[in-house]
Short mmCIF file of C-alpha atoms in Angstrom, two decimals:
data_model
loop_
_atom_site.label_atom_id
_atom_site.label_comp_id
_atom_site.label_asym_id
_atom_site.label_seq_id
_atom_site.Cartn_x
_atom_site.Cartn_y
_atom_site.Cartn_z
CA MET A 14 -16.20 30.87 41.62
CA LEU A 15 -14.41 32.26 38.63
CA ARG A 16 -11.50 29.81 39.19
CA LEU A 17 -13.91 26.86 39.41
CA GLY A 18 -15.62 28.09 36.17
CA LEU A 19 -12.35 28.27 34.37
CA ILE A 20 -11.39 24.76 35.56
CA SER A 21 -14.77 23.40 34.45
CA CYS A 22 -14.41 25.02 31.05
CA PHE A 23 -10.83 23.69 30.66
CA CYS A 24 -12.03 20.17 31.60
CA SER A 25 -14.82 20.36 29.04
CA LEU A 26 -12.36 21.41 26.31
CA THR A 27 -9.93 18.64 27.27
CA LEU A 28 -12.64 15.99 27.19
CA ALA A 29 -13.82 17.31 23.82
CA THR A 30 -10.23 17.14 22.50
CA LEU A 31 -9.73 13.66 23.84
CA ALA A 32 -13.00 12.47 22.26
CA GLN A 33 -12.14 13.88 18.80
CA GLN A 34 -11.14 11.01 16.44
CA GLY A 35 -8.91 11.23 13.41
CA THR A 36 -6.02 13.14 15.05
CA GLU A 37 -2.47 11.90 15.07
CA SER A 38 -2.71 11.00 18.80
CA ASN A 39 -6.25 9.62 18.46
CA PRO A 40 -6.60 8.01 15.04
CA TYR A 41 -9.62 6.18 13.74
CA ILE A 42 -9.18 2.49 14.35
CA LEU A 43 -10.17 0.20 11.47
CA GLU A 44 -9.99 -3.50 12.17
CA PRO A 45 -10.64 -6.21 9.53
CA THR A 46 -14.04 -7.80 10.18
CA LEU A 47 -16.89 -9.31 8.09
CA THR A 48 -18.27 -5.83 7.40
CA THR A 49 -14.93 -3.98 6.92
CA VAL A 50 -13.15 -5.96 4.22
CA ALA A 51 -13.30 -6.06 0.46
CA TRP A 52 -12.26 -9.43 -0.63
CA GLY A 53 -10.43 -9.48 -4.00
CA HIS A 54 -11.54 -6.26 -5.62
CA TYR A 55 -11.30 -2.48 -5.97
CA TRP A 56 -14.66 -1.15 -7.12
CA SER A 57 -16.34 2.23 -7.41
CA GLU A 58 -19.57 0.61 -5.99
CA THR A 59 -18.24 -0.92 -2.83
CA PRO A 60 -19.93 0.79 0.22
CA PRO A 61 -17.43 2.63 2.40
CA VAL A 62 -16.80 1.23 5.85
CA LEU A 63 -15.35 4.44 7.32
CA THR A 64 -15.80 8.11 6.38
CA ILE A 65 -13.11 10.59 7.30
CA ARG A 66 -12.02 14.12 6.49
CA SER A 67 -8.91 15.40 4.67
CA GLY A 68 -6.10 15.54 7.16
CA ASP A 69 -7.38 12.71 9.34
CA PHE A 70 -5.36 9.77 10.60
CA VAL A 71 -6.39 6.16 10.46
CA LYS A 72 -4.81 3.06 12.19
CA VAL A 73 -5.65 0.11 10.08
CA HIS A 74 -5.06 -3.55 10.51
CA THR A 75 -4.70 -5.78 7.47
CA LEU A 76 -4.68 -9.55 7.28
CA ILE A 77 -2.26 -12.01 5.83
CA THR A 78 -3.21 -13.28 2.31
CA SER A 79 -3.83 -16.93 3.21
CA ASN A 80 -6.32 -18.95 5.23
CA PRO A 81 -6.25 -20.63 8.66
CA ASP A 82 -6.24 -24.19 7.32
CA ARG A 83 -3.37 -23.58 4.92
CA LEU A 84 -1.32 -21.80 7.53
CA GLU A 85 -1.87 -24.56 10.15
CA ALA A 86 -1.04 -27.22 7.54
CA ALA A 87 2.28 -25.46 6.92
CA GLY A 88 3.14 -25.48 10.65
CA VAL A 89 1.61 -22.29 12.24
CA PRO A 90 0.20 -23.13 15.68
CA ALA A 91 -3.59 -22.73 15.78
CA ALA A 92 -3.23 -20.25 18.62
CA GLN A 93 -1.13 -17.95 16.40
CA VAL A 94 -3.76 -17.69 13.60
CA GLU A 95 -5.57 -14.33 14.04
CA GLN A 96 -9.19 -14.63 15.07
CA GLN A 97 -9.99 -11.94 12.52
CA LEU A 98 -8.67 -14.17 9.74
CA ARG A 99 -10.80 -16.96 10.93
CA ASP A 100 -13.86 -14.65 11.11
CA VAL A 101 -13.58 -13.20 7.59
CA GLN A 102 -13.44 -16.64 5.96
CA SER A 103 -17.26 -16.47 5.95
CA VAL A 104 -17.36 -13.34 3.68
CA LYS A 105 -19.85 -14.09 0.94
CA ASP A 106 -18.96 -11.41 -1.57
CA LYS A 107 -15.52 -12.55 -2.86
CA GLY A 108 -13.50 -12.06 -5.98
CA PRO A 109 -12.48 -11.87 -8.62
CA GLY A 110 -9.08 -11.65 -6.87
CA GLY A 111 -7.80 -13.28 -3.59
CA HIS A 112 -6.58 -10.36 -1.50
CA VAL A 113 -8.39 -9.53 1.72
CA LEU A 114 -8.36 -5.73 1.73
CA THR A 115 -9.38 -3.59 4.62
CA GLY A 116 -11.75 -0.73 3.60
CA PRO A 117 -12.87 1.09 1.55
CA ILE A 118 -12.28 4.40 3.34
CA TYR A 119 -14.30 7.38 2.11
CA ILE A 120 -12.46 10.72 2.24
CA GLU A 121 -14.73 13.67 2.35
CA GLY A 122 -13.94 16.32 -0.33
CA ALA A 123 -12.18 13.91 -2.70
CA ASP A 124 -13.63 13.68 -6.15
CA SER A 125 -12.74 12.83 -9.67
CA GLY A 126 -9.83 14.80 -10.94
CA ASP A 127 -8.24 15.41 -7.50
CA ILE A 128 -5.10 13.95 -5.91
CA LEU A 129 -5.22 11.89 -2.74
CA GLU A 130 -2.03 11.85 -0.69
CA VAL A 131 -1.59 8.99 1.64
CA ARG A 132 1.18 9.36 4.22
CA LEU A 133 2.42 6.08 5.69
CA GLN A 134 3.34 7.29 9.16
CA SER A 135 4.11 3.86 10.65
CA ILE A 136 3.96 0.18 9.63
CA ASP A 137 4.27 -2.52 12.23
CA LEU A 138 4.23 -6.24 12.22
CA ALA A 139 0.91 -7.66 13.60
CA ILE A 140 1.94 -11.36 13.97
CA PRO A 141 5.31 -13.10 14.59
CA TYR A 142 5.53 -15.01 11.35
CA GLY A 143 5.03 -14.75 7.60
CA TYR A 144 5.16 -17.25 4.66
CA ASN A 145 6.47 -17.53 1.14
CA ALA A 146 4.78 -19.86 -1.28
CA ILE A 147 5.30 -20.70 -4.91
CA GLY A 148 2.17 -19.85 -6.89
CA VAL A 149 0.86 -21.13 -10.18
CA ALA A 150 1.37 -17.55 -11.66
CA GLY A 151 5.04 -17.26 -10.65
CA PHE A 152 7.48 -16.00 -13.13
CA LEU A 153 8.99 -19.49 -13.65
CA SER A 154 5.77 -21.42 -13.28
CA ASP A 155 6.43 -23.28 -16.50
CA GLU A 156 9.73 -24.54 -15.09
CA ILE A 157 9.30 -25.01 -11.40
CA PHE A 158 6.21 -27.04 -10.54
CA ASP A 159 6.64 -27.50 -6.75
CA ARG A 160 4.04 -25.52 -4.80
CA LYS A 161 6.08 -25.34 -1.58
CA MET A 162 5.08 -23.10 1.31
CA ARG A 163 7.56 -21.94 3.94
CA ILE A 164 6.70 -20.39 7.28
CA ILE A 165 9.16 -17.74 8.25
CA PRO A 166 9.47 -16.57 11.93
CA LEU A 167 9.70 -12.78 12.24
CA ASP A 168 11.79 -11.04 14.91
CA ALA A 169 10.22 -7.64 15.43
CA LYS A 170 13.05 -6.45 17.75
CA LYS A 171 15.94 -7.37 15.35
CA MET A 172 13.77 -6.76 12.28
CA ILE A 173 14.85 -9.96 10.65
CA GLY A 174 13.07 -12.98 9.05
CA HIS A 175 14.61 -16.29 10.10
CA TRP A 176 14.73 -18.11 6.75
CA SER A 177 16.98 -20.93 7.96
CA ASP A 178 19.81 -21.54 10.42
CA SER A 179 22.18 -19.86 7.89
CA ILE A 180 19.95 -17.13 6.36
CA ASP A 181 18.29 -14.13 7.98
CA ILE A 182 16.25 -11.67 5.82
CA PRO A 183 16.34 -7.94 6.84
CA LEU A 184 12.65 -6.77 7.20
CA HIS A 185 11.20 -3.72 5.57
CA PRO A 186 7.38 -3.94 6.13
CA PHE A 187 5.16 -2.46 3.42
CA PHE A 188 1.68 -2.94 2.07
CA GLY A 189 1.69 -4.76 -1.19
CA SER A 190 -1.77 -3.48 -2.12
CA LEU A 191 -3.01 -0.01 -1.41
CA GLY A 192 -5.08 2.10 -3.73
CA VAL A 193 -8.23 3.94 -4.62
CA ALA A 194 -11.24 2.75 -6.63
CA PRO A 195 -10.62 2.64 -10.40
CA PRO A 196 -12.74 4.57 -12.90
CA LYS A 197 -16.43 3.43 -12.85
CA GLU A 198 -15.98 2.18 -16.41
CA ALA A 199 -13.41 -0.42 -15.18
CA GLY A 200 -16.10 -2.18 -13.20
CA ARG A 201 -15.18 -4.54 -10.30
CA TRP A 202 -11.36 -4.53 -10.64
CA ASN A 203 -9.48 -7.74 -9.76
CA SER A 204 -7.17 -7.06 -6.73
CA ALA A 205 -4.26 -8.75 -8.44
CA PRO A 206 -3.18 -6.47 -11.38
CA PRO A 207 -2.06 -3.03 -10.36
CA TRP A 208 -3.05 -0.12 -12.59
CA ILE A 209 -3.69 3.62 -12.54
CA HIS A 210 -5.65 3.35 -9.22
CA GLY A 211 -2.53 1.80 -7.53
CA GLY A 212 -3.75 -1.45 -5.98
CA ASN A 213 -1.39 -4.37 -5.88
CA LEU A 214 1.69 -2.40 -6.65
CA ASP A 215 3.98 -4.69 -4.61
CA ASN A 216 6.54 -1.87 -4.43
CA LYS A 217 8.95 -2.56 -1.65
CA GLU A 218 10.07 1.06 -1.55
CA LEU A 219 6.71 2.21 -0.05
CA VAL A 220 7.73 1.80 3.57
CA ALA A 221 6.95 3.93 6.61
CA GLY A 222 7.79 7.61 5.96
CA THR A 223 6.55 7.41 2.37
CA ALA A 224 3.88 9.67 0.93
CA ILE A 225 1.89 8.21 -2.06
CA TYR A 226 -0.07 10.33 -4.44
CA TYR A 227 -3.08 8.80 -6.32
CA PRO A 228 -5.32 10.13 -9.02
CA VAL A 229 -8.90 10.15 -7.79
CA PHE A 230 -11.59 8.71 -10.05
CA VAL A 231 -14.77 8.50 -7.91
CA LYS A 232 -16.28 10.61 -5.12
CA GLY A 233 -14.67 9.83 -1.76
CA ALA A 234 -11.69 8.01 -3.42
CA LEU A 235 -12.65 4.80 -1.66
CA PHE A 236 -9.15 3.71 -0.44
CA GLU A 237 -8.39 0.07 0.34
CA ILE A 238 -5.26 -1.58 1.73
CA GLY A 239 -3.87 -4.99 2.43
CA ASP A 240 -1.50 -7.68 1.23
CA GLY A 241 1.07 -7.00 4.02
CA HIS A 242 4.67 -7.88 3.34
CA ALA A 243 7.56 -8.16 5.79
CA ALA A 244 10.15 -8.18 3.03
CA GLN A 245 10.28 -8.73 -0.71
CA GLY A 246 12.83 -8.71 -3.51
CA ASN A 247 12.18 -6.57 -6.65
CA GLY A 248 10.36 -8.83 -9.14
CA GLU A 249 8.58 -11.00 -6.50
CA VAL A 250 9.42 -13.85 -8.86
CA ASP A 251 7.51 -16.75 -7.21
CA ILE A 252 4.42 -14.44 -6.72
CA THR A 253 4.72 -13.97 -2.95
CA ALA A 254 6.98 -11.96 -0.67
CA ILE A 255 7.20 -12.71 3.06
CA GLU A 256 3.39 -12.44 3.39
CA THR A 257 2.19 -11.23 6.83
CA SER A 258 -0.38 -9.10 8.69
CA LEU A 259 0.40 -5.48 9.26
CA ILE A 260 -0.81 -2.51 11.22
CA GLY A 261 -0.25 0.92 9.81
CA LYS A 262 -1.03 4.47 10.73
CA LEU A 263 -1.92 6.51 7.75
CA GLN A 264 -2.83 10.17 7.11
CA PHE A 265 -5.09 11.15 4.22
CA ILE A 266 -4.90 14.57 2.51
CA VAL A 267 -6.99 15.75 -0.42
CA HIS A 268 -5.33 18.02 -3.02
CA LYS A 269 -7.81 20.10 -5.06
CA GLY A 270 -6.87 21.66 -8.37
CA LYS A 271 -4.16 19.19 -9.16
CA SER A 272 -4.23 15.97 -11.19
CA LEU A 273 -2.21 12.89 -11.96
CA HIS A 274 -2.29 10.09 -14.46
CA TRP A 275 -0.46 7.42 -12.41
CA PRO A 276 0.46 6.98 -8.75
CA ARG A 277 3.71 8.57 -7.56
CA ALA A 278 5.48 8.49 -4.35
CA GLU A 279 8.11 10.38 -2.26
CA THR A 280 10.31 8.83 0.40
CA ALA A 281 12.89 10.57 2.61
CA THR A 282 15.43 10.06 -0.13
CA HIS A 283 13.69 9.51 -3.47
CA ILE A 284 10.93 10.57 -5.89
CA ILE A 285 9.32 7.49 -7.29
CA THR A 286 7.21 7.17 -10.44
CA MET A 287 5.45 3.95 -11.40
CA GLY A 288 4.00 2.27 -14.48
CA CYS A 289 1.98 -0.91 -14.96
CA ASP A 290 1.01 -2.89 -18.08
CA ARG A 291 0.77 -6.43 -19.33
CA ASP A 292 3.92 -5.62 -21.35
CA LEU A 293 7.09 -4.86 -19.42
CA ASN A 294 8.32 -2.53 -22.22
CA ALA A 295 5.06 -0.50 -22.04
CA ALA A 296 5.15 -0.39 -18.20
CA THR A 297 8.79 0.97 -18.39
CA HIS A 298 7.62 3.67 -20.92
CA ILE A 299 4.92 4.79 -18.56
CA ALA A 300 7.29 4.92 -15.46
CA VAL A 301 9.96 6.95 -17.36
CA ARG A 302 7.50 9.38 -18.94
CA GLU A 303 6.01 9.96 -15.46
CA MET A 304 9.37 10.86 -14.07
CA ILE A 305 10.04 13.23 -17.00
CA ALA A 306 6.57 14.81 -16.34
CA TRP A 307 7.49 15.25 -12.62
CA LEU A 308 10.72 16.99 -13.49
CA MET A 309 8.96 19.30 -15.93
CA GLU A 310 6.18 20.14 -13.45
CA GLU A 311 8.28 20.44 -10.17
CA LYS A 312 11.67 21.53 -11.50
CA GLN A 313 10.54 23.49 -14.57
CA MET A 314 12.83 21.46 -16.75
CA SER A 315 12.42 21.09 -20.47
CA ARG A 316 11.35 17.63 -21.66
CA THR A 317 14.75 17.03 -23.26
CA ASP A 318 16.73 18.00 -20.16
CA ALA A 319 14.45 15.89 -17.92
CA TYR A 320 15.01 12.95 -20.22
CA MET A 321 18.75 13.41 -20.01
CA LEU A 322 18.66 13.78 -16.19
CA CYS A 323 16.80 10.53 -15.95
CA SER A 324 19.42 8.78 -17.88
CA VAL A 325 22.38 10.00 -15.65
CA ALA A 326 20.69 9.93 -12.18
CA ALA A 327 17.48 7.82 -12.06
CA ASP A 328 17.25 4.11 -11.49
CA VAL A 329 14.65 2.10 -13.48
CA ASP A 330 13.69 -0.94 -11.53
CA ILE A 331 11.34 -3.87 -12.13
CA THR A 332 8.84 -3.86 -9.32
CA GLU A 333 7.12 -7.16 -9.91
CA LEU A 334 6.69 -9.63 -12.74
CA VAL A 335 3.79 -11.74 -11.55
CA ASP A 336 0.48 -9.87 -11.13
CA GLY A 337 -0.96 -9.88 -14.62
CA ASN A 338 0.02 -6.31 -15.11
CA VAL A 339 3.83 -6.14 -14.41
CA GLY A 340 5.24 -3.11 -12.63
CA VAL A 341 8.17 -0.80 -13.14
CA HIS A 342 9.27 2.17 -10.88
CA VAL A 343 11.73 4.85 -11.48
CA MET A 344 13.69 6.21 -8.49
CA LEU A 345 15.29 9.66 -8.53
CA PRO A 346 17.47 10.69 -5.54
CA LYS A 347 16.42 13.96 -4.08
CA ASN A 348 19.95 14.89 -2.88
CA ILE A 349 21.07 15.76 -6.45
CA PHE A 350 18.97 19.02 -6.13
CA LYS A 351 20.80 21.79 -4.32
CA LYS A 352 18.83 23.37 -1.52
CA LYS A 353 18.06 27.07 -2.10
#
């Protein structure tokens, strides 16, 4: 009887463990539906579609930034257009931007003044194609007036995009837009321009294995994600990358007693600071100042020495030139620091 009792107890514990959601092996699943997307905005007043705790994992599906009619007109077979993309076309509350974002996710314990860490554990292609299209807000929109759209087949095994018979593009999937709600005073923020909340950063370095750190401005943080890219060049000059749908597994961690002014990131090889502004010079100032601040905080360097180290070891890159607010990021290799 004792043995049977132990078995019964063990089975109960096993079932309870299996039923628990939010773990690495059993993450929350967040699909894009009429009730789980925010169309074109980050906003402190958007009702959350999922509530989780710090440390939880979420597997989230995001949709390509286009519509079924346009994709089919460009050559995508109707059967390859995701049903979720068809379904969300009837969303009524749209704008002011055009991105279909999955979320927001409410993280318990996150509040104004905290830091939200988002670990991008995995990022996978959801469909076998992407597109690139020249937009009216492209960097050379006053010189190139063609609005051509190209469908690009994606090979998930070889991780290449088949541009043409003579050109294959290496794929590095990442989410173009991922961020928290901006300060309440900012109101309903257009999903296009990135800012202090993150959002449409279009930073191709934010691939699987990256941890991104955000300043939190409102209770719950209200994280949203979308604008999947299979590959992109720095600058994103025609205003699109290889746009596609993605599935990512993310972990959310709240850090209390710490604060940030702008999003930062850490990859396996680099520390990344970011700046956004309508003026490229101002965005560059922000990104460089943020790297100096990181060196002062984390490496206890003086401001002067941090500035000097940035000049000899850090790369200052243009992230994107086309989203209203342009972006700059600074990349500092971690291998310059000797392990203690």
